[in-house]
Amino acid sequence: MGTKTPLEILVIGAGPAGLSVAAEAAYHGFKSILVLEKGTDHNQTVRQYYPEEKRVDAEYKGQEAVCAGVFCFRDTTKQGFLEHIDRLMRSYEFSVAYGVNVDSIKKRSDGLFSVTATNGTEYEAQHVVIGVGRMGKPNRPDFFSQIPASVRKEVRFDIQNLNPEGKRILVVGGGNTAVEFALSLAPKAEVSLSYRKNEFTRLNPMNKQILEEDEKQGLMKVLRGTNVTAISEKNGKPLAIFAEREEMEFDHIVFAIGGSSPAAFLQNAGIELDERKNPKLNEWLETSVGNLFVAGELSVPQGKGSIIVSFNSGETVVEGIMRKLGRERKPEIVSFVPLP
């Protein structure tokens, strides 16, 4: 579907940031709000990349989990988090269109935005908020295209639908996602975790503690200071080639080395980027294009994002929009949904 009357606010992405923007806007009286999501449900990153038993942490890398707006949560399970978001979404009036992949954002001479989907559908809006994250485009190793086709299917970027029972699995990465992948696989598989640095400096305290305990108990092998430089094939299985140690054969290799900013998409919308290819934003997370905002993970330096940061960015964006319109925000935030 498209839009005939321009929307007040059009949001791209139904993750924590995008849904928070929509809920904040609804709470503060905006009536025509639409969220476009390319996936089949909200929070696709959580659904795709988080193991079923994974905790969803409010506090991340020592950042105090203080909620600023209508969306909030406490540490819970993956399923508990998704159910909590379901309840929150039912409490605020806004629409979500699933299966819509946005191709371009153009600001017209009349000040409105034309947002075009890959299927040709066009949407008009007064304000547009980009709420996509980095994990939608996982980083691949430089040598990915040289991995033999015979084993490439065993090289993955998430652990969804991966049967670990009795398998040898290598997880590559040193962030919370990589460690959580390794921890969730370790009870059923022979797991090795490869990290290019000698110390894990980006982990939240709980992940760091559990990793150290599992390593001491021999539940997984941690290969510190190692770089995977290539993947070959041996006995029909992927063979990891390291710069610093002997090669190792595995059944599966999982890369969790972060994601990249969709720089080309942002630049095509006219957004100015800094030297790190991140959008230049003002205090209300507005880009160099007036009334075009960025919320969530792309609004903070890489590695500084969290679900609470994404939730709070929704409050910041909506306050910025209201200030531009000369409207006052409600003095008190009232959550209609109890925290999990």
Short mmCIF file of C-alpha atoms in Angstrom, two decimals:
data_model
loop_
_atom_site.label_atom_id
_atom_site.label_comp_id
_atom_site.label_asym_id
_atom_site.label_seq_id
_atom_site.Cartn_x
_atom_site.Cartn_y
_atom_site.Cartn_z
CA MET A 1 0.00 0.00 0.00
CA GLY A 2 1.09 3.60 -0.47
CA THR A 3 -0.09 6.81 1.13
CA LYS A 4 -2.38 9.46 -0.39
CA THR A 5 -2.28 11.96 2.48
CA PRO A 6 1.26 12.63 3.72
CA LEU A 7 2.05 10.84 6.95
CA GLU A 8 3.12 12.90 9.93
CA ILE A 9 5.91 10.45 10.71
CA LEU A 10 7.24 7.56 8.64
CA VAL A 11 9.64 5.20 10.39
CA ILE A 12 11.95 2.74 8.64
CA GLY A 13 12.66 -0.36 10.71
CA ALA A 14 10.57 -2.18 13.33
CA GLY A 15 13.37 -2.79 15.81
CA PRO A 16 13.77 -1.20 19.25
CA ALA A 17 14.52 2.26 17.84
CA GLY A 18 11.83 2.37 15.18
CA LEU A 19 9.08 1.04 17.43
CA SER A 20 10.13 3.42 20.20
CA VAL A 21 9.83 6.40 17.83
CA ALA A 22 6.37 5.27 16.75
CA ALA A 23 5.17 4.71 20.32
CA GLU A 24 6.58 8.05 21.53
CA ALA A 25 4.89 9.83 18.64
CA ALA A 26 1.56 8.13 19.36
CA TYR A 27 1.82 8.93 23.06
CA HIS A 28 2.39 12.60 22.26
CA GLY A 29 -0.60 12.92 19.98
CA PHE A 30 0.62 12.22 16.45
CA LYS A 31 -2.11 10.43 14.52
CA SER A 32 -0.65 9.27 11.20
CA ILE A 33 2.38 7.11 11.97
CA LEU A 34 3.59 4.23 9.84
CA VAL A 35 6.51 1.87 10.42
CA LEU A 36 7.96 0.05 7.40
CA GLU A 37 9.71 -3.25 8.12
CA LYS A 38 11.37 -5.44 5.49
CA GLY A 39 11.00 -8.58 7.62
CA THR A 40 7.92 -10.57 8.50
CA ASP A 41 7.77 -9.45 12.14
CA HIS A 42 9.21 -6.86 14.48
CA ASN A 43 12.73 -7.11 15.94
CA GLN A 44 14.09 -9.28 13.16
CA THR A 45 17.67 -8.92 14.44
CA VAL A 46 16.70 -10.32 17.85
CA ARG A 47 14.76 -13.13 16.20
CA GLN A 48 17.53 -14.02 13.75
CA TYR A 49 20.74 -13.52 15.71
CA TYR A 50 19.79 -14.25 19.33
CA PRO A 51 19.80 -17.91 20.40
CA GLU A 52 16.53 -19.05 21.98
CA GLU A 53 18.05 -19.23 25.46
CA LYS A 54 19.95 -15.95 25.14
CA ARG A 55 19.41 -13.28 27.76
CA VAL A 56 18.35 -9.87 26.51
CA ASP A 57 20.17 -7.40 28.74
CA ALA A 58 18.96 -3.91 29.59
CA GLU A 59 22.40 -2.89 30.86
CA TYR A 60 25.11 -3.22 28.25
CA LYS A 61 28.88 -2.75 28.58
CA GLY A 62 28.42 -1.10 31.95
CA GLN A 63 25.97 1.50 30.65
CA GLU A 64 23.32 2.25 33.24
CA ALA A 65 19.92 1.13 31.95
CA VAL A 66 17.85 4.27 32.54
CA CYS A 67 14.75 4.60 30.38
CA ALA A 68 13.81 8.04 29.09
CA GLY A 69 10.58 7.33 27.24
CA VAL A 70 7.56 5.08 26.99
CA PHE A 71 9.51 1.97 25.96
CA CYS A 72 11.50 0.22 28.69
CA PHE A 73 12.40 -3.27 29.87
CA ARG A 74 14.48 -5.22 32.36
CA ASP A 75 16.82 -8.14 31.72
CA THR A 76 14.77 -11.00 30.36
CA THR A 77 14.86 -13.90 27.90
CA LYS A 78 14.59 -13.58 24.15
CA GLN A 79 10.99 -14.80 24.23
CA GLY A 80 10.16 -12.61 27.20
CA PHE A 81 11.52 -9.56 25.40
CA LEU A 82 9.53 -10.25 22.22
CA GLU A 83 6.33 -10.82 24.19
CA HIS A 84 6.93 -7.59 26.11
CA ILE A 85 7.30 -5.68 22.83
CA ASP A 86 4.07 -7.27 21.58
CA ARG A 87 2.28 -5.89 24.64
CA LEU A 88 3.86 -2.46 24.24
CA MET A 89 2.83 -2.29 20.59
CA ARG A 90 -0.77 -3.02 21.51
CA SER A 91 -0.73 -0.06 23.92
CA TYR A 92 0.04 2.63 21.34
CA GLU A 93 -1.76 3.45 18.11
CA PHE A 94 0.47 3.22 15.06
CA SER A 95 0.61 1.02 11.99
CA VAL A 96 3.31 -1.38 10.83
CA ALA A 97 3.67 -2.61 7.24
CA TYR A 98 5.76 -5.80 7.03
CA GLY A 99 7.57 -7.11 3.98
CA VAL A 100 8.40 -3.59 2.78
CA ASN A 101 12.03 -3.01 1.82
CA VAL A 102 12.80 0.69 1.40
CA ASP A 103 14.88 1.50 -1.67
CA SER A 104 15.21 5.29 -1.48
CA ILE A 105 14.36 8.45 0.46
CA LYS A 106 14.07 11.72 -1.45
CA LYS A 107 13.18 15.15 -0.09
CA ARG A 108 11.05 17.09 -2.55
CA SER A 109 10.98 20.80 -3.27
CA ASP A 110 7.74 21.14 -1.29
CA GLY A 111 9.51 19.86 1.84
CA LEU A 112 7.80 16.48 1.89
CA PHE A 113 9.60 13.17 1.58
CA SER A 114 8.99 10.51 -1.04
CA VAL A 115 9.98 7.11 0.28
CA THR A 116 10.02 4.37 -2.35
CA ALA A 117 10.01 0.64 -1.67
CA THR A 118 11.71 -1.95 -3.86
CA ASN A 119 8.28 -3.08 -5.09
CA GLY A 120 7.60 0.42 -6.43
CA THR A 121 5.21 1.55 -3.70
CA GLU A 122 5.70 5.19 -2.76
CA TYR A 123 4.99 6.80 0.61
CA GLU A 124 4.78 10.51 1.42
CA ALA A 125 5.69 11.91 4.82
CA GLN A 126 6.44 15.14 6.64
CA HIS A 127 9.11 13.53 8.80
CA VAL A 128 11.13 10.37 8.20
CA VAL A 129 13.07 8.43 10.83
CA ILE A 130 15.64 5.80 9.86
CA GLY A 131 15.64 3.21 12.63
CA VAL A 132 17.63 0.38 11.07
CA GLY A 133 20.61 -1.14 12.84
CA ARG A 134 24.02 -2.40 11.79
CA MET A 135 23.37 -6.12 12.21
CA GLY A 136 21.03 -6.11 9.23
CA LYS A 137 24.24 -6.23 7.19
CA PRO A 138 26.75 -8.46 9.02
CA ASN A 139 30.41 -7.85 8.32
CA ARG A 140 31.99 -10.59 6.24
CA PRO A 141 35.67 -11.49 6.32
CA ASP A 142 37.70 -10.04 3.45
CA PHE A 143 38.32 -13.52 2.07
CA PHE A 144 34.68 -14.62 2.03
CA SER A 145 34.46 -14.80 -1.77
CA GLN A 146 37.49 -17.13 -1.83
CA ILE A 147 35.96 -19.73 0.49
CA PRO A 148 35.47 -22.97 -1.48
CA ALA A 149 31.87 -23.36 -2.59
CA SER A 150 31.82 -26.90 -1.21
CA VAL A 151 32.05 -25.63 2.39
CA ARG A 152 30.66 -22.12 2.12
CA LYS A 153 27.25 -23.23 3.39
CA GLU A 154 28.94 -24.16 6.68
CA VAL A 155 30.24 -20.61 7.13
CA ARG A 156 27.53 -18.61 8.86
CA PHE A 157 26.77 -15.27 10.49
CA ASP A 158 24.17 -16.45 12.99
CA ILE A 159 23.29 -19.72 14.70
CA GLN A 160 19.63 -19.94 13.78
CA ASN A 161 18.67 -23.48 12.72
CA LEU A 162 22.18 -24.72 13.50
CA ASN A 163 22.19 -28.18 15.10
CA PRO A 164 25.29 -28.17 17.34
CA GLU A 165 24.95 -31.68 18.74
CA GLY A 166 28.37 -33.34 18.69
CA LYS A 167 29.83 -30.85 16.21
CA ARG A 168 33.12 -28.94 16.19
CA ILE A 169 32.27 -25.26 15.84
CA LEU A 170 34.47 -22.17 15.57
CA VAL A 171 33.02 -18.80 16.55
CA VAL A 172 35.01 -15.78 15.36
CA GLY A 173 34.65 -12.45 17.17
CA GLY A 174 35.21 -10.73 20.49
CA GLY A 175 31.99 -8.90 21.21
CA ASN A 176 28.94 -9.89 23.22
CA THR A 177 27.22 -11.51 20.24
CA ALA A 178 30.21 -13.76 19.49
CA VAL A 179 30.61 -14.76 23.12
CA GLU A 180 26.89 -15.43 23.55
CA PHE A 181 26.91 -17.59 20.42
CA ALA A 182 29.82 -19.59 21.85
CA LEU A 183 28.25 -19.90 25.31
CA SER A 184 24.94 -21.11 23.92
CA LEU A 185 26.63 -23.72 21.70
CA ALA A 186 29.13 -25.02 24.26
CA PRO A 187 26.81 -27.40 26.17
CA LYS A 188 26.17 -29.46 23.02
CA ALA A 189 29.24 -28.91 20.85
CA GLU A 190 33.03 -28.72 20.92
CA VAL A 191 33.40 -24.95 20.65
CA SER A 192 36.42 -22.79 19.95
CA LEU A 193 36.23 -18.99 20.17
CA SER A 194 38.76 -17.02 18.12
CA TYR A 195 39.44 -13.38 18.97
CA ARG A 196 42.15 -11.25 17.38
CA LYS A 197 43.00 -9.48 20.65
CA ASN A 198 44.49 -10.97 23.81
CA GLU A 199 41.83 -9.51 26.13
CA PHE A 200 38.06 -9.18 25.81
CA THR A 201 37.39 -5.49 26.43
CA ARG A 202 33.90 -5.11 24.96
CA LEU A 203 31.92 -7.60 27.04
CA ASN A 204 29.27 -6.87 29.59
CA PRO A 205 30.26 -8.13 33.07
CA MET A 206 27.98 -11.16 33.07
CA ASN A 207 29.20 -12.47 29.71
CA LYS A 208 32.81 -11.96 30.74
CA GLN A 209 32.30 -13.88 33.98
CA ILE A 210 30.52 -16.81 32.33
CA LEU A 211 33.12 -16.99 29.56
CA GLU A 212 35.96 -17.15 32.08
CA GLU A 213 34.15 -19.83 34.09
CA ASP A 214 33.41 -21.97 31.02
CA GLU A 215 37.01 -21.67 29.86
CA LYS A 216 38.35 -22.74 33.26
CA GLN A 217 36.01 -25.73 33.29
CA GLY A 218 37.15 -26.73 29.81
CA LEU A 219 33.71 -26.24 28.29
CA MET A 220 35.19 -24.28 25.40
CA LYS A 221 38.57 -23.38 23.96
CA VAL A 222 39.36 -19.65 23.75
CA LEU A 223 41.92 -18.77 21.07
CA ARG A 224 43.12 -15.33 22.10
CA GLY A 225 45.28 -13.26 19.78
CA THR A 226 44.33 -15.27 16.71
CA ASN A 227 43.35 -14.13 13.24
CA VAL A 228 41.52 -16.33 10.75
CA THR A 229 43.12 -15.41 7.43
CA ALA A 230 41.42 -17.94 5.15
CA ILE A 231 39.05 -20.89 5.07
CA SER A 232 39.91 -23.92 2.97
CA GLU A 233 38.39 -27.38 2.66
CA LYS A 234 39.55 -30.66 4.17
CA ASN A 235 37.64 -33.92 4.29
CA GLY A 236 34.56 -32.06 3.07
CA LYS A 237 34.67 -29.69 6.05
CA PRO A 238 35.80 -26.07 6.48
CA LEU A 239 39.44 -25.70 7.48
CA ALA A 240 40.30 -22.51 9.38
CA ILE A 241 43.71 -21.06 8.49
CA PHE A 242 45.21 -18.91 11.25
CA ALA A 243 48.07 -16.43 11.01
CA GLU A 244 49.42 -17.37 14.44
CA ARG A 245 48.76 -21.10 14.91
CA GLU A 246 48.13 -24.37 13.15
CA GLU A 247 45.09 -24.83 10.96
CA MET A 248 41.97 -26.41 12.50
CA GLU A 249 39.13 -28.39 10.98
CA PHE A 250 35.52 -27.67 11.98
CA ASP A 251 31.98 -28.69 11.07
CA HIS A 252 30.76 -25.09 11.17
CA ILE A 253 32.38 -21.66 11.38
CA VAL A 254 30.33 -18.71 12.66
CA PHE A 255 31.49 -15.12 12.15
CA ALA A 256 30.15 -12.54 14.61
CA ILE A 257 32.36 -9.58 13.74
CA GLY A 258 29.81 -6.81 13.82
CA GLY A 259 27.89 -5.04 11.13
CA SER A 260 28.46 -2.07 8.88
CA SER A 261 26.60 1.19 8.54
CA PRO A 262 24.43 1.29 5.40
CA ALA A 263 26.51 4.22 4.16
CA ALA A 264 25.35 4.12 0.53
CA PHE A 265 21.68 4.17 1.56
CA LEU A 266 22.26 7.16 3.86
CA GLN A 267 24.29 9.07 1.28
CA ASN A 268 21.68 8.48 -1.42
CA ALA A 269 19.18 10.18 0.89
CA GLY A 270 21.45 13.24 0.95
CA ILE A 271 22.73 12.66 4.48
CA GLU A 272 26.21 13.94 5.26
CA LEU A 273 28.54 11.35 6.82
CA ASP A 274 31.64 11.76 8.94
CA GLU A 275 35.03 10.19 8.27
CA ARG A 276 33.82 6.90 9.82
CA LYS A 277 30.82 6.78 7.48
CA ASN A 278 28.40 7.57 10.31
CA PRO A 279 25.64 10.17 9.84
CA LYS A 280 26.27 13.69 11.13
CA LEU A 281 23.48 14.44 13.63
CA ASN A 282 22.36 17.30 15.85
CA GLU A 283 21.27 16.90 19.47
CA TRP A 284 17.82 15.70 18.36
CA LEU A 285 19.36 13.10 16.01
CA GLU A 286 18.33 15.09 12.95
CA THR A 287 20.55 14.64 9.90
CA SER A 288 21.87 17.29 7.53
CA VAL A 289 18.57 16.86 5.67
CA GLY A 290 15.90 18.76 7.59
CA ASN A 291 13.15 16.56 9.12
CA LEU A 292 15.10 13.39 8.33
CA PHE A 293 16.23 11.69 11.54
CA VAL A 294 18.29 8.65 12.52
CA ALA A 295 17.44 6.66 15.66
CA GLY A 296 19.03 3.72 17.42
CA GLU A 297 22.31 2.02 16.67
CA LEU A 298 23.25 4.29 13.76
CA SER A 299 22.90 7.36 15.98
CA VAL A 300 25.80 6.39 18.27
CA PRO A 301 29.41 5.29 17.64
CA GLN A 302 29.82 1.64 16.66
CA GLY A 303 29.93 -0.57 19.74
CA LYS A 304 28.05 1.95 21.92
CA GLY A 305 24.54 0.86 21.04
CA SER A 306 22.13 -1.11 23.19
CA ILE A 307 18.40 -1.75 23.31
CA ILE A 308 17.94 0.92 25.99
CA VAL A 309 19.97 3.40 23.92
CA SER A 310 17.70 2.60 20.97
CA PHE A 311 14.56 2.99 23.09
CA ASN A 312 15.75 6.33 24.43
CA SER A 313 16.65 7.62 20.98
CA GLY A 314 12.96 7.41 20.12
CA GLU A 315 12.18 9.89 22.87
CA THR A 316 14.96 12.20 21.64
CA VAL A 317 13.75 12.15 18.03
CA VAL A 318 10.11 12.81 18.89
CA GLU A 319 11.05 15.67 21.21
CA GLY A 320 13.10 17.14 18.36
CA ILE A 321 10.15 16.90 15.98
CA MET A 322 7.82 18.49 18.52
CA ARG A 323 10.21 21.35 19.15
CA LYS A 324 10.35 22.07 15.43
CA LEU A 325 6.55 22.10 15.35
CA GLY A 326 6.31 24.32 18.44
CA ARG A 327 4.54 21.62 20.43
CA GLU A 328 5.17 20.75 24.07
CA ARG A 329 5.73 17.17 25.09
CA LYS A 330 3.78 15.64 27.96
CA PRO A 331 5.62 16.25 31.23
CA GLU A 332 5.25 12.71 32.53
CA ILE A 333 5.77 9.43 30.76
CA VAL A 334 3.16 6.82 31.60
CA SER A 335 3.85 3.23 30.62
CA PHE A 336 0.70 1.18 30.22
CA VAL A 337 2.60 -2.10 30.31
CA PRO A 338 4.35 -3.55 33.39
CA LEU A 339 8.02 -4.37 32.95
CA PRO A 340 8.84 -8.07 32.50
#
